[in-house]
mmCIF file of C-alpha atoms in Angstrom:
data_model
loop_
_atom_site.group_PDB
_atom_site.id
_atom_site.type_symbol
_atom_site.label_atom_id
_atom_site.label_comp_id
_atom_site.label_asym_id
_atom_site.label_seq_id
_atom_site.Cartn_x
_atom_site.Cartn_y
_atom_site.Cartn_z
ATOM 1 C CA UNK B 1 25.098 -8.769 -87.617
ATOM 2 C CA UNK B 2 23.973 -5.569 -85.324
ATOM 3 C CA UNK B 3 23.666 -5.782 -82.036
ATOM 4 C CA UNK B 4 19.918 -7.305 -81.206
ATOM 5 C CA UNK B 5 17.912 -4.391 -80.068
ATOM 6 C CA UNK B 6 18.895 -2.454 -83.109
ATOM 7 C CA UNK B 7 18.385 -5.977 -85.212
ATOM 8 C CA UNK B 8 14.673 -6.124 -84.479
ATOM 9 C CA UNK B 9 14.483 -2.275 -84.753
ATOM 10 C CA UNK B 10 15.375 -2.683 -88.368
ATOM 11 C CA UNK B 11 11.670 -4.732 -88.988
ATOM 12 C CA UNK B 12 10.221 -2.161 -86.580
ATOM 13 C CA UNK B 13 11.873 0.632 -88.836
ATOM 14 C CA UNK B 14 8.469 0.458 -90.540
ATOM 15 C CA UNK B 15 7.058 2.573 -87.213
ATOM 16 C CA UNK B 16 10.578 3.255 -84.933
ATOM 17 C CA UNK B 17 12.423 5.248 -87.723
ATOM 18 C CA UNK B 18 9.508 6.624 -89.489
ATOM 19 C CA UNK B 19 7.821 8.240 -86.604
ATOM 20 C CA UNK B 20 10.750 9.623 -84.830
ATOM 21 C CA UNK B 21 12.027 11.309 -88.214
ATOM 22 C CA UNK B 22 8.676 12.547 -88.803
ATOM 23 C CA UNK B 23 6.903 13.077 -85.604
ATOM 24 C CA UNK B 24 4.496 10.428 -85.077
ATOM 25 C CA UNK B 25 5.929 9.515 -81.833
ATOM 26 C CA UNK B 26 5.397 12.659 -79.915
ATOM 27 C CA UNK B 27 1.913 11.227 -80.488
ATOM 28 C CA UNK B 28 0.386 10.629 -77.117
ATOM 29 C CA UNK B 29 -1.608 11.153 -74.418
ATOM 30 C CA UNK B 30 0.241 10.126 -70.804
ATOM 31 C CA UNK B 31 -1.193 6.684 -71.078
ATOM 32 C CA UNK B 32 -1.250 6.325 -74.944
ATOM 33 C CA UNK B 33 2.387 7.085 -74.892
ATOM 34 C CA UNK B 34 3.580 5.520 -72.339
ATOM 35 C CA UNK B 35 1.682 2.145 -73.385
ATOM 36 C CA UNK B 36 2.914 1.995 -76.796
ATOM 37 C CA UNK B 37 6.169 2.495 -75.798
ATOM 38 C CA UNK B 38 5.800 -0.095 -73.587
ATOM 39 C CA UNK B 39 4.441 -2.102 -76.060
ATOM 40 C CA UNK B 40 7.199 -1.597 -78.614
ATOM 41 C CA UNK B 41 10.590 -2.253 -75.459
ATOM 42 C CA UNK B 42 8.007 -5.632 -75.060
ATOM 43 C CA UNK B 43 8.723 -6.564 -78.328
ATOM 44 C CA UNK B 44 11.839 -5.354 -79.236
ATOM 45 C CA UNK B 45 13.356 -8.730 -76.492
ATOM 46 C CA UNK B 46 11.804 -11.070 -78.950
ATOM 47 C CA UNK B 47 14.678 -13.824 -79.498
ATOM 48 C CA UNK B 48 12.401 -14.446 -83.107
ATOM 49 C CA UNK B 49 9.188 -13.407 -85.122
ATOM 50 C CA UNK B 50 7.908 -12.984 -88.223
ATOM 51 C CA UNK B 51 7.282 -9.774 -89.905
ATOM 52 C CA UNK B 52 4.943 -8.887 -92.656
ATOM 53 C CA UNK B 53 5.479 -5.859 -94.120
ATOM 54 C CA UNK B 54 4.294 -3.424 -97.162
ATOM 55 C CA UNK B 55 4.492 0.170 -98.574
ATOM 56 C CA UNK B 56 2.790 1.685 -100.983
ATOM 57 C CA UNK B 57 3.570 5.402 -102.734
ATOM 58 C CA UNK B 58 0.556 7.661 -104.470
ATOM 59 C CA UNK B 59 1.617 11.027 -106.436
ATOM 60 C CA UNK B 60 -2.028 12.878 -107.116
ATOM 61 C CA UNK B 61 -3.537 10.074 -106.809
ATOM 62 C CA UNK B 62 -1.561 7.849 -109.338
ATOM 63 C CA UNK B 63 -0.258 4.216 -107.463
ATOM 64 C CA UNK B 64 4.226 4.961 -108.631
ATOM 65 C CA UNK B 65 5.412 2.088 -106.201
ATOM 66 C CA UNK B 66 4.498 -0.194 -104.516
ATOM 67 C CA UNK B 67 6.126 -2.722 -101.958
ATOM 68 C CA UNK B 68 5.367 -5.855 -100.078
ATOM 69 C CA UNK B 69 7.790 -8.359 -97.837
ATOM 70 C CA UNK B 70 8.114 -11.865 -95.624
ATOM 71 C CA UNK B 71 10.495 -12.085 -92.599
ATOM 72 C CA UNK B 72 12.264 -14.434 -90.575
ATOM 73 C CA UNK B 73 14.073 -12.964 -88.011
ATOM 74 C CA UNK B 74 15.676 -14.548 -85.497
ATOM 75 C CA UNK B 75 18.577 -12.756 -82.682
ATOM 76 C CA UNK B 76 19.176 -15.755 -81.276
ATOM 77 C CA UNK B 77 20.488 -17.152 -83.655
ATOM 78 C CA UNK B 78 21.245 -14.637 -86.042
ATOM 79 C CA UNK B 79 20.058 -15.976 -89.006
ATOM 80 C CA UNK B 80 17.300 -14.160 -91.228
ATOM 81 C CA UNK B 81 15.336 -15.059 -94.803
ATOM 82 C CA UNK B 82 12.405 -13.690 -96.087
ATOM 83 C CA UNK B 83 10.926 -12.041 -99.725
ATOM 84 C CA UNK B 84 10.193 -8.771 -100.980
ATOM 85 C CA UNK B 85 8.547 -7.843 -104.515
ATOM 86 C CA UNK B 86 8.740 -3.852 -105.763
ATOM 87 C CA UNK B 87 6.289 -3.328 -108.582
ATOM 88 C CA UNK B 88 6.805 0.011 -110.475
ATOM 89 C CA UNK B 89 4.603 1.046 -112.918
ATOM 90 C CA UNK B 90 3.444 -2.254 -113.721
ATOM 91 C CA UNK B 91 6.873 -3.949 -113.334
ATOM 92 C CA UNK B 92 7.418 -6.767 -110.614
ATOM 93 C CA UNK B 93 11.112 -7.158 -108.808
ATOM 94 C CA UNK B 94 11.075 -10.006 -107.194
ATOM 95 C CA UNK B 95 14.348 -10.883 -104.379
ATOM 96 C CA UNK B 96 14.355 -13.561 -102.197
ATOM 97 C CA UNK B 97 17.231 -13.062 -99.188
ATOM 98 C CA UNK B 98 18.948 -15.351 -96.446
ATOM 99 C CA UNK B 99 21.420 -14.115 -92.967
ATOM 100 C CA UNK B 100 23.280 -16.772 -92.625
ATOM 101 C CA UNK B 101 25.890 -16.284 -89.681
ATOM 102 C CA UNK B 102 28.400 -16.137 -91.748
ATOM 103 C CA UNK B 103 27.037 -14.851 -95.488
ATOM 104 C CA UNK B 104 24.048 -12.841 -97.046
ATOM 105 C CA UNK B 105 22.719 -14.700 -99.801
ATOM 106 C CA UNK B 106 20.505 -12.660 -102.269
ATOM 107 C CA UNK B 107 18.710 -14.340 -105.335
ATOM 108 C CA UNK B 108 16.265 -12.139 -107.726
ATOM 109 C CA UNK B 109 13.592 -13.708 -109.548
ATOM 110 C CA UNK B 110 14.319 -12.280 -112.908
ATOM 111 C CA UNK B 111 17.845 -14.816 -112.923
ATOM 112 C CA UNK B 112 18.558 -18.070 -111.866
ATOM 113 C CA UNK B 113 22.374 -16.511 -110.050
ATOM 114 C CA UNK B 114 22.712 -16.511 -106.044
ATOM 115 C CA UNK B 115 25.096 -13.192 -105.001
ATOM 116 C CA UNK B 116 27.078 -13.990 -102.069
ATOM 117 C CA UNK B 117 28.390 -11.438 -99.729
ATOM 118 C CA UNK B 118 30.788 -13.066 -97.145
ATOM 119 C CA UNK B 119 30.886 -11.867 -93.450
ATOM 120 C CA UNK B 120 34.824 -10.906 -92.827
ATOM 121 C CA UNK B 121 36.838 -11.271 -89.364
ATOM 122 C CA UNK B 122 36.072 -7.616 -89.240
ATOM 123 C CA UNK B 123 32.835 -7.012 -89.897
ATOM 124 C CA UNK B 124 32.308 -9.067 -87.220
ATOM 125 C CA UNK B 125 34.506 -7.595 -85.132
ATOM 126 C CA UNK B 126 32.427 -4.878 -86.025
ATOM 127 C CA UNK B 127 28.975 -6.297 -84.906
ATOM 128 C CA UNK B 128 30.847 -7.428 -81.284
ATOM 129 C CA UNK B 129 32.197 -3.239 -80.950
ATOM 130 C CA UNK B 130 28.908 -2.614 -81.435
ATOM 131 C CA UNK B 131 27.251 -4.300 -78.493
ATOM 132 C CA UNK B 132 30.393 -3.147 -76.467
ATOM 133 C CA UNK B 133 27.760 0.742 -76.624
ATOM 134 C CA UNK B 134 26.974 2.836 -73.806
ATOM 135 C CA UNK B 135 24.132 1.311 -72.852
ATOM 136 C CA UNK B 136 22.368 4.312 -71.971
ATOM 137 C CA UNK B 137 22.636 5.769 -75.042
ATOM 138 C CA UNK B 138 19.462 3.903 -75.594
ATOM 139 C CA UNK B 139 17.183 6.183 -73.060
ATOM 140 C CA UNK B 140 19.128 9.024 -74.256
ATOM 141 C CA UNK B 141 17.714 8.833 -77.465
ATOM 142 C CA UNK B 142 14.143 7.827 -74.878
ATOM 143 C CA UNK B 143 14.208 10.981 -73.227
ATOM 144 C CA UNK B 144 14.481 13.133 -75.978
ATOM 145 C CA UNK B 145 11.142 11.892 -78.304
ATOM 146 C CA UNK B 146 9.490 11.896 -74.693
ATOM 147 C CA UNK B 147 10.401 15.699 -74.221
ATOM 148 C CA UNK B 148 8.872 16.209 -77.751
ATOM 149 C CA UNK B 149 6.001 14.971 -77.005
ATOM 150 C CA UNK B 150 4.138 18.539 -75.704
ATOM 151 C CA UNK B 151 1.146 19.391 -76.066
ATOM 152 C CA UNK B 152 0.635 16.838 -79.489
ATOM 153 C CA UNK B 153 -1.055 14.816 -76.082
ATOM 154 C CA UNK B 154 -4.278 15.815 -77.180
ATOM 155 C CA UNK B 155 -4.441 14.301 -80.560
ATOM 156 C CA UNK B 156 -4.522 10.398 -79.744
ATOM 157 C CA UNK B 157 -6.984 8.460 -78.980
ATOM 158 C CA UNK B 158 -6.293 5.219 -77.190
ATOM 159 C CA UNK B 159 -8.861 1.653 -76.701
ATOM 160 C CA UNK B 160 -8.662 -0.698 -74.608
ATOM 161 C CA UNK B 161 -10.302 -3.334 -75.096
ATOM 162 C CA UNK B 162 -11.798 -5.943 -72.387
ATOM 163 C CA UNK B 163 -9.566 -8.908 -72.876
ATOM 164 C CA UNK B 164 -6.285 -6.603 -72.415
ATOM 165 C CA UNK B 165 -5.435 -5.578 -76.201
ATOM 166 C CA UNK B 166 -5.097 -1.795 -76.820
ATOM 167 C CA UNK B 167 -5.253 0.391 -79.776
ATOM 168 C CA UNK B 168 -3.550 3.535 -80.148
ATOM 169 C CA UNK B 169 -4.653 5.814 -83.036
ATOM 170 C CA UNK B 170 -3.331 9.630 -83.711
ATOM 171 C CA UNK B 171 -3.589 12.087 -86.701
ATOM 172 C CA UNK B 172 -2.059 15.157 -87.471
ATOM 173 C CA UNK B 173 -2.978 18.360 -90.085
ATOM 174 C CA UNK B 174 -0.876 20.533 -91.120
ATOM 175 C CA UNK B 175 -1.938 22.866 -88.325
ATOM 176 C CA UNK B 176 -0.852 20.573 -85.371
ATOM 177 C CA UNK B 177 2.142 19.016 -86.907
ATOM 178 C CA UNK B 178 5.403 20.899 -85.372
ATOM 179 C CA UNK B 179 6.845 23.361 -87.002
ATOM 180 C CA UNK B 180 10.366 21.789 -86.450
ATOM 181 C CA UNK B 181 9.367 18.791 -87.698
ATOM 182 C CA UNK B 182 7.462 20.622 -91.225
ATOM 183 C CA UNK B 183 10.891 22.543 -91.473
ATOM 184 C CA UNK B 184 13.250 19.286 -91.246
ATOM 185 C CA UNK B 185 11.298 17.338 -94.017
ATOM 186 C CA UNK B 186 11.480 19.364 -96.735
ATOM 187 C CA UNK B 187 15.973 19.437 -96.336
ATOM 188 C CA UNK B 188 15.823 15.928 -95.562
ATOM 189 C CA UNK B 189 13.560 15.430 -98.507
ATOM 190 C CA UNK B 190 15.545 17.103 -100.624
ATOM 191 C CA UNK B 191 18.677 15.793 -99.605
ATOM 192 C CA UNK B 192 17.090 11.995 -100.587
ATOM 193 C CA UNK B 193 16.845 13.292 -103.773
ATOM 194 C CA UNK B 194 20.039 15.118 -104.579
ATOM 195 C CA UNK B 195 21.504 11.415 -103.163
ATOM 196 C CA UNK B 196 19.593 9.716 -105.791
ATOM 197 C CA UNK B 197 20.435 11.765 -108.599
ATOM 198 C CA UNK B 198 24.280 11.747 -108.067
ATOM 199 C CA UNK B 199 24.029 7.834 -106.892
ATOM 200 C CA UNK B 200 23.280 7.683 -110.507
ATOM 201 C CA UNK B 201 25.710 9.956 -112.254
ATOM 202 C CA UNK B 202 28.445 9.075 -110.714
ATOM 203 C CA UNK B 203 28.008 5.205 -110.392
ATOM 204 C CA UNK B 204 25.669 3.213 -112.606
ATOM 205 C CA UNK B 205 25.866 -0.514 -111.062
ATOM 206 C CA UNK B 206 22.468 -0.893 -112.270
ATOM 207 C CA UNK B 207 23.027 -4.365 -114.427
ATOM 208 C CA UNK B 208 25.774 -5.511 -111.636
ATOM 209 C CA UNK B 209 22.817 -5.687 -109.173
ATOM 210 C CA UNK B 210 20.434 -8.907 -107.999
ATOM 211 C CA UNK B 211 17.603 -6.914 -109.320
ATOM 212 C CA UNK B 212 17.116 -3.679 -111.797
ATOM 213 C CA UNK B 213 17.563 -0.779 -110.269
ATOM 214 C CA UNK B 214 15.759 1.330 -112.845
ATOM 215 C CA UNK B 215 12.922 -0.682 -111.593
ATOM 216 C CA UNK B 216 13.318 1.710 -108.284
ATOM 217 C CA UNK B 217 14.579 4.628 -110.039
ATOM 218 C CA UNK B 218 11.632 5.522 -111.994
ATOM 219 C CA UNK B 219 9.341 5.078 -109.000
ATOM 220 C CA UNK B 220 11.630 8.804 -107.534
ATOM 221 C CA UNK B 221 9.685 11.875 -107.118
ATOM 222 C CA UNK B 222 12.259 14.775 -106.597
ATOM 223 C CA UNK B 223 10.307 17.840 -104.751
ATOM 224 C CA UNK B 224 12.264 21.068 -105.068
ATOM 225 C CA UNK B 225 10.156 23.935 -103.414
ATOM 226 C CA UNK B 226 6.473 24.670 -101.085
ATOM 227 C CA UNK B 227 7.833 21.205 -99.183
ATOM 228 C CA UNK B 228 5.656 20.461 -96.303
ATOM 229 C CA UNK B 229 4.003 17.527 -94.800
ATOM 230 C CA UNK B 230 0.434 18.534 -94.972
ATOM 231 C CA UNK B 231 -0.993 14.972 -92.740
ATOM 232 C CA UNK B 232 0.109 11.691 -90.709
ATOM 233 C CA UNK B 233 -1.760 9.277 -89.388
ATOM 234 C CA UNK B 234 -0.945 5.970 -87.086
ATOM 235 C CA UNK B 235 -2.294 3.548 -86.042
ATOM 236 C CA UNK B 236 -1.184 0.625 -83.556
ATOM 237 C CA UNK B 237 -2.357 -3.026 -81.892
ATOM 238 C CA UNK B 238 -1.199 -4.255 -79.314
ATOM 239 C CA UNK B 239 -2.317 -7.790 -77.774
ATOM 240 C CA UNK B 240 -2.592 -8.484 -74.086
ATOM 241 C CA UNK B 241 1.125 -10.542 -74.612
ATOM 242 C CA UNK B 242 2.076 -6.390 -74.548
ATOM 243 C CA UNK B 243 3.036 -6.879 -78.086
ATOM 244 C CA UNK B 244 2.839 -5.280 -81.149
ATOM 245 C CA UNK B 245 0.682 -6.727 -83.511
ATOM 246 C CA UNK B 246 0.150 -4.850 -86.269
ATOM 247 C CA UNK B 247 0.870 -0.879 -87.139
ATOM 248 C CA UNK B 248 0.464 1.247 -90.078
ATOM 249 C CA UNK B 249 1.386 5.182 -91.087
ATOM 250 C CA UNK B 250 0.109 6.945 -93.326
ATOM 251 C CA UNK B 251 1.690 10.778 -94.831
ATOM 252 C CA UNK B 252 0.909 12.868 -96.955
ATOM 253 C CA UNK B 253 3.600 15.385 -98.055
ATOM 254 C CA UNK B 254 2.464 18.461 -100.929
ATOM 255 C CA UNK B 255 5.392 20.018 -102.858
ATOM 256 C CA UNK B 256 6.511 21.598 -106.023
ATOM 257 C CA UNK B 257 9.028 19.674 -109.030
ATOM 258 C CA UNK B 258 11.782 21.280 -110.730
ATOM 259 C CA UNK B 259 9.076 22.490 -113.360
ATOM 260 C CA UNK B 260 6.946 24.358 -110.579
ATOM 261 C CA UNK B 261 4.045 21.351 -111.237
ATOM 262 C CA UNK B 262 2.469 20.501 -107.895
ATOM 263 C CA UNK B 263 2.498 17.093 -106.417
ATOM 264 C CA UNK B 264 0.641 15.498 -103.031
ATOM 265 C CA UNK B 265 2.092 12.160 -102.488
ATOM 266 C CA UNK B 266 0.735 9.797 -100.421
ATOM 267 C CA UNK B 267 3.257 7.199 -98.448
ATOM 268 C CA UNK B 268 1.733 4.387 -96.511
ATOM 269 C CA UNK B 269 3.023 2.077 -94.710
ATOM 270 C CA UNK B 270 2.158 -1.096 -92.348
ATOM 271 C CA UNK B 271 3.639 -4.004 -90.832
ATOM 272 C CA UNK B 272 2.126 -7.406 -89.317
ATOM 273 C CA UNK B 273 3.741 -8.946 -86.793
ATOM 274 C CA UNK B 274 2.580 -12.734 -85.687
ATOM 275 C CA UNK B 275 5.403 -15.670 -84.582
ATOM 276 C CA UNK B 276 6.888 -14.448 -81.274
ATOM 277 C CA UNK B 277 9.207 -16.569 -79.815
ATOM 278 C CA UNK B 278 8.546 -19.171 -82.598
ATOM 279 C CA UNK B 279 9.905 -18.140 -86.071
ATOM 280 C CA UNK B 280 12.836 -20.305 -87.724
ATOM 281 C CA UNK B 281 14.113 -18.666 -90.844
ATOM 282 C CA UNK B 282 14.404 -21.159 -93.804
ATOM 283 C CA UNK B 283 18.357 -21.943 -94.908
ATOM 284 C CA UNK B 284 19.899 -21.703 -98.357
ATOM 285 C CA UNK B 285 21.723 -24.384 -99.560
ATOM 286 C CA UNK B 286 24.347 -23.204 -102.253
ATOM 287 C CA UNK B 287 25.350 -26.848 -103.464
ATOM 288 C CA UNK B 288 25.009 -27.458 -107.115
ATOM 289 C CA UNK B 289 24.176 -23.750 -107.883
ATOM 290 C CA UNK B 290 25.152 -20.454 -109.947
ATOM 291 C CA UNK B 291 27.053 -18.554 -107.047
ATOM 292 C CA UNK B 292 28.199 -15.223 -108.032
ATOM 293 C CA UNK B 293 30.333 -13.203 -104.687
ATOM 294 C CA UNK B 294 29.549 -9.599 -103.777
ATOM 295 C CA UNK B 295 32.733 -6.972 -103.162
ATOM 296 C CA UNK B 296 32.654 -6.437 -99.767
ATOM 297 C CA UNK B 297 34.118 -3.619 -100.488
ATOM 298 C CA UNK B 298 33.178 -1.517 -103.152
ATOM 299 C CA UNK B 299 29.424 -0.756 -102.195
ATOM 300 C CA UNK B 300 26.499 -3.401 -104.286
ATOM 301 C CA UNK B 301 28.733 -4.185 -107.016
ATOM 302 C CA UNK B 302 30.180 -7.588 -107.562
ATOM 303 C CA UNK B 303 32.366 -10.158 -108.832
ATOM 304 C CA UNK B 304 31.805 -12.373 -111.661
ATOM 305 C CA UNK B 305 30.834 -11.545 -115.723
ATOM 306 C CA UNK B 306 29.311 -8.021 -115.773
ATOM 307 C CA UNK B 307 32.334 -5.845 -114.666
#
């Protein structure tokens, strides 16, 4: 399992990863920025937590896809469980998962097979090695992010409640978004689109996955030109124990596809956290169930009748 701060960081990725890549993490007055950073650090010390997360994608006002998931994570026992529903063009795919100490189990609602990936010794050793990474690295990353704050501190609103909780909000339009962010964004979006396209040509494993990958591919939108971020907004609710309870972000991106058709894409992300240090992930008993082993060396391919 990944080292602790990375595991919880994955759960909080709806905020932290997205913020780093889009510049949202730079939204800050001194008080607001420090308050959010303090809450994020404090939240990452939690040993177990429950997360409800959702995301949606719209193109020119039409819903392309949505996803929602419930996750229970325990860092001290190195386990997790949850479920996710993905809806594209009216079709829904659901997957349950269980992360145990030595294996990961996936179960799709579309069949009765439980897909199991064993964690072998080399993988465990790699995780242990990651625990020994230079502790200065997170501090160096924080320093870089702090340096990006600049005059964006003027665009934040911080509302301190009488009970000690806080609401932090920020919004930037295209003219306020840093030039470097809008310069990098098209490269990232084009690269992501090209990888999806190349992956479909090189490795068609949709029938070998515990879910229908075509459902996910149907929601992909390939912008190729005039790509820019039009608006970014962010909100975080921090409770009086200095834990993040809720956070959400909206991003609007404009651009054209290969045919020259204009698109305005809206992405909404949000997460709610609860059960701090009282959450216990669910377990799974595979006795008597139809099990198919996942191949650890082929990135998503499986042993079994599908091959």
